[in-house]
Amino acid sequence: MESLNLSLAAHKPLSGSMTLPGDKSLALRAALFSALAEGTSEINNFPDAGVTRTMLTALSQLGVEWHLEDGKLTVVGRGLHGLTKPSKHLDCKNSATTIRMLAGALAASGTGGTLDGSPILRRRSMARVTEPLRLMGELIATPNGCAPMTFPSRKPDKPLHAITYTMNIASAQVKSCLILAALAANGVTTITEPSPSRDHTERMLSAMGAKIRVIAPPTIQIAPLDKPLSPLTITLPGDISSAAFLIVAALLRPDSSIVIRNIGLNPTRTGLLDALRVMGAYIKIENPQTLYGEPIGDLHITSAPLHGIHLQGPIVVRMIDEVPALAIAACFAKGKTTIHDAAELRYKETDRIANLCRELRRIGAEIEEHSDGMTITGGQLKGGRCDACGDHRLAMALAIAGLTASTPVIVNHAEVLIDSFPNFVETLNALGINDYFHGKA
Ligand code: S3P
């Protein structure tokens, strides 16, 4: 990948309305679950980004036919047990969602194969999926609990064991992996999380015919499939995790007013909106509707002075990917913002707590690092040079800080944003921001 420096400077108000590419969490699920269904699925507004390409390439290696053109993905389903054994390792690159959900799919299908990834992904623990999968009878081989993970082949008439399992951490990746495996178990599987993580898997698989029951929000029960999953016809809502950067940019830049249409507003993902509202933000939801079990609406954001907030507990799980964007809001808010219970951020694409604190300090933030979060004292950022540290969300968060900082913010190695939001710069253009610079590092 060619190295890119992205520099944004103080700017006139942001204005305009737009739609965003489809939500990546939904896109990865839609692609994989369609492959496990019987029949042909059609997924519109499919985001063509690094992570989704990673999933599609792995699906090809598993014998799945798909076609992506102009944002429309068609997938020919192979059924729960119809994947073919890949002839070489499936490379999940940096995508933990891809590797952990594929782990569930490989366990359910019984196809066998090896899941691997980049050196960064190889450092992330896979024990959180291999341990419960082993309890279900899927004897996965891993060196020290990390990728590569090798799955044995298993005949379809040999089901996995249904389990009752309590997860140590709230994680939709782990929960989704276990739900997929549970579809091929010999009875009802019960899973409990410490607090509810995003529930897209439950909603989508239920819409495809799976029997998943919410007992009480952090506990769900999954019955084995008694008929094939039905194919999907779906238009993905815009990605709230990508919208997060635009929302914060519009709130911070005085006199801004923007509308982001058709955004996914699943309550397990809207922690950022709730937090920003408590900080004084004006965010209006227009045209609310529910499509395929997922709440959707238009977001109207008007700039507003913000004040600090104390964040901990379940709301942090509901905004785990949005903490970098929230941190930028906190840097310009009045008073202190404290974030706790976010230790999971140390195990994302990078150690997001350490990198965010260090890079924000470089551009003038007053920030104290905690083992499970940070405290930011708001004021004004001076701007300057910082680094994306190989993390797409850090690249975009730091870039938007430049719109309100005293001098431009230059984000080195910003090319990584292609992982999740390849048209980030074009989207800023659509909001009237065109005095940025991007060039080779
Ligand atoms: C995701 C779940 C989250 C999130 C990731 C996407 C998903 O990870 O950070 O970007 O699509 O299931 P965890 O479930 O491990 O917290």
mmCIF file of N, CA and C and ligand atoms in Angstrom, residues 23-26 28-29 96-97 100-101 124 128 169-176 197-198 200-201 241 269 317 320-321 344 348-349 352 392-393, ligand 1:
data_model
loop_
_atom_site.group_PDB
_atom_site.id
_atom_site.type_symbol
_atom_site.label_atom_id
_atom_site.label_comp_id
_atom_site.label_asym_id
_atom_site.label_seq_id
_atom_site.Cartn_x
_atom_site.Cartn_y
_atom_site.Cartn_z
ATOM 1 N N ASP A 23 -22.870 -0.550 6.516
ATOM 2 C CA ASP A 23 -22.227 -0.874 7.782
ATOM 3 C C ASP A 23 -21.356 -2.134 7.634
ATOM 4 N N LYS A 24 -20.119 -2.054 8.089
ATOM 5 C CA LYS A 24 -19.194 -3.199 7.890
ATOM 6 C C LYS A 24 -19.553 -4.406 8.744
ATOM 7 N N SER A 25 -20.012 -4.148 9.961
ATOM 8 C CA SER A 25 -20.414 -5.289 10.806
ATOM 9 C C SER A 25 -21.535 -6.053 10.121
ATOM 10 N N LEU A 26 -22.497 -5.318 9.571
ATOM 11 C CA LEU A 26 -23.606 -5.978 8.872
ATOM 12 C C LEU A 26 -23.120 -6.614 7.574
ATOM 13 N N LEU A 28 -20.145 -7.861 6.763
ATOM 14 C CA LEU A 28 -19.397 -9.113 6.965
ATOM 15 C C LEU A 28 -20.351 -10.249 7.297
ATOM 16 N N ARG A 29 -21.346 -9.929 8.122
ATOM 17 C CA ARG A 29 -22.333 -10.954 8.468
ATOM 18 C C ARG A 29 -23.160 -11.331 7.243
ATOM 19 N N ALA A 96 -10.186 -9.057 12.819
ATOM 20 C CA ALA A 96 -10.560 -9.985 13.895
ATOM 21 C C ALA A 96 -12.005 -10.425 13.738
ATOM 22 N N THR A 97 -12.867 -9.543 13.231
ATOM 23 C CA THR A 97 -14.270 -9.941 13.042
ATOM 24 C C THR A 97 -14.328 -11.070 12.020
ATOM 25 N N ARG A 100 -12.815 -14.413 13.563
ATOM 26 C CA ARG A 100 -13.617 -15.034 14.631
ATOM 27 C C ARG A 100 -14.956 -15.531 14.085
ATOM 28 N N MET A 101 -15.544 -14.810 13.141
ATOM 29 C CA MET A 101 -16.808 -15.320 12.577
ATOM 30 C C MET A 101 -16.543 -16.516 11.673
ATOM 31 N N ARG A 124 -3.239 -11.202 18.358
ATOM 32 C CA ARG A 124 -4.492 -11.080 19.123
ATOM 33 C C ARG A 124 -4.968 -12.470 19.561
ATOM 34 N N ARG A 128 -10.291 -16.773 23.182
ATOM 35 C CA ARG A 128 -11.673 -16.451 23.528
ATOM 36 C C ARG A 128 -12.682 -17.159 22.612
ATOM 37 N N ILE A 169 -15.935 -11.510 28.635
ATOM 38 C CA ILE A 169 -15.974 -10.142 28.116
ATOM 39 C C ILE A 169 -17.164 -10.024 27.172
ATOM 40 N N ALA A 170 -17.702 -8.818 27.071
ATOM 41 C CA ALA A 170 -18.773 -8.585 26.092
ATOM 42 C C ALA A 170 -18.098 -8.463 24.731
ATOM 43 N N SER A 171 -18.382 -9.375 23.828
ATOM 44 C CA SER A 171 -17.772 -9.324 22.495
ATOM 45 C C SER A 171 -18.712 -9.932 21.466
ATOM 46 N N ALA A 172 -19.114 -9.105 20.504
ATOM 47 C CA ALA A 172 -20.016 -9.587 19.454
ATOM 48 C C ALA A 172 -19.293 -10.563 18.531
ATOM 49 N N GLN A 173 -17.976 -10.403 18.414
ATOM 50 C CA GLN A 173 -17.218 -11.329 17.558
ATOM 51 C C GLN A 173 -17.284 -12.736 18.131
ATOM 52 N N VAL A 174 -17.035 -12.837 19.431
ATOM 53 C CA VAL A 174 -17.043 -14.150 20.085
ATOM 54 C C VAL A 174 -18.459 -14.714 20.090
ATOM 55 N N LYS A 175 -19.421 -13.867 20.453
ATOM 56 C CA LYS A 175 -20.821 -14.313 20.495
ATOM 57 C C LYS A 175 -21.248 -14.815 19.110
ATOM 58 N N SER A 176 -20.873 -14.095 18.054
ATOM 59 C CA SER A 176 -21.286 -14.492 16.698
ATOM 60 C C SER A 176 -20.669 -15.825 16.320
ATOM 61 N N SER A 197 -23.490 -6.947 23.841
ATOM 62 C CA SER A 197 -22.708 -6.379 22.730
ATOM 63 C C SER A 197 -23.632 -6.290 21.515
ATOM 64 N N ARG A 198 -23.113 -5.777 20.405
ATOM 65 C CA ARG A 198 -23.970 -5.589 19.217
ATOM 66 C C ARG A 198 -24.661 -6.909 18.851
ATOM 67 N N HIS A 200 -26.273 -7.765 15.845
ATOM 68 C CA HIS A 200 -26.610 -7.907 14.418
ATOM 69 C C HIS A 200 -26.752 -9.373 14.013
ATOM 70 N N THR A 201 -25.896 -10.223 14.594
ATOM 71 C CA THR A 201 -25.943 -11.645 14.217
ATOM 72 C C THR A 201 -27.295 -12.247 14.586
ATOM 73 N N SER A 241 -20.222 3.688 12.527
ATOM 74 C CA SER A 241 -18.831 3.827 12.976
ATOM 75 C C SER A 241 -18.046 4.751 12.048
ATOM 76 N N ARG A 269 -25.343 -0.098 19.119
ATOM 77 C CA ARG A 269 -24.253 0.632 18.446
ATOM 78 C C ARG A 269 -24.311 2.152 18.679
ATOM 79 N N VAL A 317 -19.378 -0.394 25.923
ATOM 80 C CA VAL A 317 -19.493 -1.520 24.974
ATOM 81 C C VAL A 317 -20.269 -1.063 23.737
ATOM 82 N N ILE A 320 -17.738 1.002 21.517
ATOM 83 C CA ILE A 320 -16.337 0.597 21.653
ATOM 84 C C ILE A 320 -15.488 1.056 20.461
ATOM 85 N N ASP A 321 -16.064 1.040 19.243
ATOM 86 C CA ASP A 321 -15.274 1.472 18.081
ATOM 87 C C ASP A 321 -15.263 2.993 17.927
ATOM 88 N N GLU A 344 -10.804 -3.329 26.572
ATOM 89 C CA GLU A 344 -10.843 -4.063 25.298
ATOM 90 C C GLU A 344 -10.134 -3.298 24.184
ATOM 91 N N LYS A 348 -7.528 -4.223 20.181
ATOM 92 C CA LYS A 348 -8.108 -4.006 18.850
ATOM 93 C C LYS A 348 -6.974 -4.071 17.816
ATOM 94 N N GLU A 349 -7.149 -3.431 16.659
ATOM 95 C CA GLU A 349 -6.125 -3.471 15.614
ATOM 96 C C GLU A 349 -4.754 -3.107 16.191
ATOM 97 N N ARG A 352 -5.296 0.670 21.265
ATOM 98 C CA ARG A 352 -5.900 1.981 20.966
ATOM 99 C C ARG A 352 -5.800 2.955 22.121
ATOM 100 N N HIS A 392 -6.939 2.259 11.328
ATOM 101 C CA HIS A 392 -7.816 3.093 10.501
ATOM 102 C C HIS A 392 -8.620 4.094 11.314
ATOM 103 N N ARG A 393 -9.093 3.677 12.489
ATOM 104 C CA ARG A 393 -9.924 4.604 13.258
ATOM 105 C C ARG A 393 -9.089 5.733 13.858
HETATM 106 C C1 S3P B 1 -17.436 -6.166 15.766
HETATM 107 C C2 S3P B 1 -17.371 -6.266 17.119
HETATM 108 C C3 S3P B 1 -16.489 -5.458 17.962
HETATM 109 C C4 S3P B 1 -15.902 -4.288 17.180
HETATM 110 C C5 S3P B 1 -15.461 -4.672 15.800
HETATM 111 C C6 S3P B 1 -16.630 -5.216 15.007
HETATM 112 C C7 S3P B 1 -18.404 -7.023 15.050
HETATM 113 O O1 S3P B 1 -15.451 -6.275 18.451
HETATM 114 O O2 S3P B 1 -14.838 -3.715 17.888
HETATM 115 O O3 S3P B 1 -14.937 -3.546 15.119
HETATM 116 O O4 S3P B 1 -18.733 -6.735 13.886
HETATM 117 O O5 S3P B 1 -18.849 -8.010 15.645
HETATM 118 P P1 S3P B 1 -15.678 -7.131 19.790
HETATM 119 O O6 S3P B 1 -16.928 -7.858 19.593
HETATM 120 O O7 S3P B 1 -14.551 -8.095 19.938
HETATM 121 O O8 S3P B 1 -15.733 -6.133 20.889
#
